[in-house]
Amino acid sequence: MPFASRHRSGRGGARGFTYLELIVVIIIISTLFLFAVDRLLRLRVQAEAARLAYTIGGLEVALSMQMAEMAARGEFHRLPRLAGKNPMDWLQQPPENYAGVVDSVEGLTLEPGKWVFDRRRGELVYRVRYAEYFQPEQGLSTNVRLKVLLVFADKNGNGRFERPPDDLYGVRLQNLTPYRWLEEAKNSG
């Protein structure tokens, strides 16, 4: 009986792990752990992308409400005052990761995952938390920059709204740094 000869007598057939079996189990558990950690990181990146999109959507709704309120009061002519303003001011409650207003983001070390309003540029800035999964269309910035801009027919071609001759159509929240989220980290090859 070859099977019986592997067991020591007096143990009732029970035996412990061999070193080889223990190493195999450790390798399997380590591999599963690494896959779980990678999946958790991807879920965190997806959560950041969703939260960013949700916040931008809320800001767009708040801007639409401002426009609707002005139109309802017959004050459409006041729309140019919204350009360059802080859209966080129009929310009932800003998100918890909104750090407030700064004079300028130039030279500022913005904590990842935070929003600030750059007063000098009139831009709302979000610093991406998982920058290795973030790809701007141009440059290397890890900031998303948004600005409330006028929508108008530039009849005189100077790039600025002037009444007359330009026709004003409304305002919009413009993403100044188009981007996309990556499936794999930039440094993963």
Short mmCIF file of C-alpha atoms in Angstrom, two decimals:
data_model
loop_
_atom_site.label_atom_id
_atom_site.label_comp_id
_atom_site.label_asym_id
_atom_site.label_seq_id
_atom_site.Cartn_x
_atom_site.Cartn_y
_atom_site.Cartn_z
CA MET A 1 0.00 0.00 0.00
CA PRO A 2 1.94 2.99 -1.20
CA PHE A 3 -0.60 5.49 0.21
CA ALA A 4 -0.42 4.06 3.71
CA SER A 5 3.34 4.18 3.72
CA ARG A 6 3.25 7.98 3.38
CA HIS A 7 1.54 8.40 6.75
CA ARG A 8 3.33 8.06 10.01
CA SER A 9 1.94 5.61 12.44
CA GLY A 10 0.34 6.90 15.60
CA ARG A 11 -1.18 9.98 13.96
CA GLY A 12 -4.44 8.41 12.94
CA GLY A 13 -3.93 9.30 9.26
CA ALA A 14 -3.74 13.09 9.85
CA ARG A 15 -0.74 14.97 8.61
CA GLY A 16 0.27 18.64 8.24
CA PHE A 17 1.24 20.68 5.20
CA THR A 18 4.53 19.95 3.59
CA TYR A 19 6.75 22.92 2.82
CA LEU A 20 5.96 22.59 -0.87
CA GLU A 21 2.20 22.64 -0.21
CA LEU A 22 2.60 25.64 2.07
CA ILE A 23 4.58 27.53 -0.58
CA VAL A 24 1.94 26.73 -3.23
CA VAL A 25 -0.85 27.98 -0.93
CA ILE A 26 1.09 31.18 -0.16
CA ILE A 27 1.67 31.80 -3.89
CA ILE A 28 -2.03 31.27 -4.68
CA ILE A 29 -3.16 33.57 -1.87
CA SER A 30 -0.60 36.23 -2.86
CA THR A 31 -1.74 36.10 -6.49
CA LEU A 32 -5.39 36.44 -5.49
CA PHE A 33 -4.48 39.33 -3.20
CA LEU A 34 -2.65 41.16 -6.00
CA PHE A 35 -5.64 40.75 -8.34
CA ALA A 36 -7.96 42.03 -5.61
CA VAL A 37 -5.76 45.08 -4.94
CA ASP A 38 -5.57 45.88 -8.67
CA ARG A 39 -9.35 45.57 -8.99
CA LEU A 40 -9.87 47.76 -5.92
CA LEU A 41 -7.65 50.48 -7.40
CA ARG A 42 -9.58 50.36 -10.69
CA LEU A 43 -12.83 50.70 -8.75
CA ARG A 44 -11.43 53.72 -6.92
CA VAL A 45 -10.45 55.33 -10.24
CA GLN A 46 -13.94 54.63 -11.62
CA ALA A 47 -15.44 56.14 -8.47
CA GLU A 48 -13.34 59.29 -8.91
CA ALA A 49 -14.39 59.60 -12.56
CA ALA A 50 -18.05 59.14 -11.59
CA ARG A 51 -17.83 61.66 -8.76
CA LEU A 52 -16.17 64.20 -11.05
CA ALA A 53 -18.88 63.72 -13.70
CA TYR A 54 -21.59 63.96 -11.03
CA THR A 55 -20.15 67.23 -9.66
CA ILE A 56 -19.81 68.74 -13.14
CA GLY A 57 -23.39 67.69 -13.89
CA GLY A 58 -24.59 69.40 -10.71
CA LEU A 59 -22.71 72.57 -11.65
CA GLU A 60 -24.29 72.54 -15.13
CA VAL A 61 -27.75 72.21 -13.57
CA ALA A 62 -26.99 75.09 -11.18
CA LEU A 63 -25.89 77.25 -14.12
CA SER A 64 -29.08 76.37 -16.02
CA MET A 65 -31.11 77.38 -12.98
CA GLN A 66 -29.31 80.75 -12.89
CA MET A 67 -30.10 81.32 -16.57
CA ALA A 68 -33.73 80.26 -16.11
CA GLU A 69 -34.13 82.57 -13.13
CA MET A 70 -32.77 85.53 -15.09
CA ALA A 71 -34.97 84.72 -18.08
CA ALA A 72 -38.06 84.40 -15.86
CA ARG A 73 -37.39 87.85 -14.40
CA GLY A 74 -36.83 89.32 -17.86
CA GLU A 75 -33.15 89.94 -17.08
CA PHE A 76 -31.56 88.00 -19.94
CA HIS A 77 -29.38 91.05 -20.57
CA ARG A 78 -27.63 90.31 -17.24
CA LEU A 79 -26.28 86.94 -18.43
CA PRO A 80 -22.80 88.35 -19.20
CA ARG A 81 -22.36 88.86 -15.43
CA LEU A 82 -22.27 85.08 -14.98
CA ALA A 83 -19.16 84.64 -17.15
CA GLY A 84 -16.10 83.82 -15.08
CA LYS A 85 -18.10 83.46 -11.85
CA ASN A 86 -17.69 80.62 -9.38
CA PRO A 87 -20.38 78.01 -10.11
CA MET A 88 -19.87 76.47 -6.65
CA ASP A 89 -21.64 79.58 -5.29
CA TRP A 90 -24.84 78.47 -7.03
CA LEU A 91 -25.00 75.08 -5.33
CA GLN A 92 -27.13 74.68 -2.26
CA GLN A 93 -24.13 73.01 -0.64
CA PRO A 94 -20.71 72.67 -2.28
CA PRO A 95 -19.12 69.22 -2.26
CA GLU A 96 -17.05 68.32 0.78
CA ASN A 97 -13.88 68.29 -1.33
CA TYR A 98 -14.30 71.96 -2.30
CA ALA A 99 -11.43 73.87 -0.68
CA GLY A 100 -12.71 77.37 -1.47
CA VAL A 101 -11.44 80.39 -3.41
CA VAL A 102 -7.77 81.17 -4.05
CA ASP A 103 -6.28 84.21 -5.75
CA SER A 104 -4.42 81.98 -8.22
CA VAL A 105 -3.55 78.30 -8.62
CA GLU A 106 -0.17 79.26 -10.08
CA GLY A 107 2.45 77.94 -7.69
CA LEU A 108 -0.23 76.41 -5.46
CA THR A 109 0.15 72.79 -4.45
CA LEU A 110 -3.43 71.63 -4.66
CA GLU A 111 -4.22 68.46 -2.76
CA PRO A 112 -5.37 65.62 -5.04
CA GLY A 113 -9.14 65.16 -5.09
CA LYS A 114 -9.84 68.83 -4.21
CA TRP A 115 -11.63 71.67 -5.99
CA VAL A 116 -10.68 75.36 -5.79
CA PHE A 117 -11.85 78.45 -7.62
CA ASP A 118 -9.04 80.50 -9.20
CA ARG A 119 -10.27 84.07 -8.79
CA ARG A 120 -7.68 85.59 -11.14
CA ARG A 121 -8.59 83.34 -14.08
CA GLY A 122 -12.25 82.85 -13.18
CA GLU A 123 -11.76 79.07 -13.38
CA LEU A 124 -12.89 76.18 -11.24
CA VAL A 125 -10.01 73.73 -10.85
CA TYR A 126 -10.09 70.07 -9.77
CA ARG A 127 -6.86 68.19 -9.00
CA VAL A 128 -7.14 64.56 -10.09
CA ARG A 129 -6.40 62.02 -7.37
CA TYR A 130 -5.34 59.07 -9.59
CA ALA A 131 -3.22 60.95 -12.13
CA GLU A 132 -1.67 57.78 -13.55
CA TYR A 133 -5.11 56.88 -14.97
CA PHE A 134 -5.84 60.39 -16.28
CA GLN A 135 -4.89 61.58 -19.77
CA PRO A 136 -5.43 65.20 -20.84
CA GLU A 137 -5.71 65.73 -24.60
CA GLN A 138 -2.83 68.20 -24.46
CA GLY A 139 -0.04 68.72 -21.99
CA LEU A 140 0.68 66.93 -18.76
CA SER A 141 -1.66 68.69 -16.35
CA THR A 142 -3.47 66.65 -13.73
CA ASN A 143 -6.00 69.44 -13.23
CA VAL A 144 -9.48 69.67 -14.73
CA ARG A 145 -10.25 73.33 -15.42
CA LEU A 146 -13.81 74.60 -15.96
CA LYS A 147 -15.05 78.08 -16.73
CA VAL A 148 -18.43 79.73 -17.18
CA LEU A 149 -18.34 81.23 -20.69
CA LEU A 150 -20.76 83.23 -22.79
CA VAL A 151 -22.32 81.66 -25.87
CA PHE A 152 -22.65 84.36 -28.52
CA ALA A 153 -22.37 85.14 -32.22
CA ASP A 154 -19.09 86.99 -32.61
CA LYS A 155 -20.19 89.23 -35.46
CA ASN A 156 -17.20 91.55 -35.28
CA GLY A 157 -14.73 88.65 -34.97
CA ASN A 158 -12.76 90.01 -32.00
CA GLY A 159 -13.36 86.99 -29.73
CA ARG A 160 -15.08 89.07 -27.03
CA PHE A 161 -18.76 89.69 -26.44
CA GLU A 162 -19.73 93.26 -27.32
CA ARG A 163 -23.29 94.45 -27.53
CA PRO A 164 -23.93 95.53 -30.26
CA PRO A 165 -23.10 93.94 -32.72
CA ASP A 166 -22.79 90.46 -31.09
CA ASP A 167 -25.84 88.31 -30.36
CA LEU A 168 -25.97 86.65 -26.92
CA TYR A 169 -27.41 83.11 -26.75
CA GLY A 170 -26.59 82.05 -23.20
CA VAL A 171 -23.81 80.73 -20.98
CA ARG A 172 -22.22 77.32 -20.55
CA LEU A 173 -19.78 75.56 -18.26
CA GLN A 174 -16.82 74.88 -20.54
CA ASN A 175 -14.21 72.20 -19.87
CA LEU A 176 -10.91 73.92 -20.70
CA THR A 177 -8.85 70.73 -20.40
CA PRO A 178 -10.45 67.89 -22.38
CA TYR A 179 -9.36 64.53 -20.97
CA ARG A 180 -10.11 60.84 -20.77
CA TRP A 181 -9.69 58.18 -18.12
CA LEU A 182 -7.34 55.29 -18.94
CA GLU A 183 -8.08 51.60 -18.38
CA GLU A 184 -4.46 50.96 -17.45
CA ALA A 185 -2.06 53.19 -15.55
CA LYS A 186 0.30 55.23 -17.75
CA ASN A 187 3.37 53.59 -16.22
CA SER A 188 2.06 50.01 -16.57
CA GLY A 189 3.54 49.74 -20.07
#
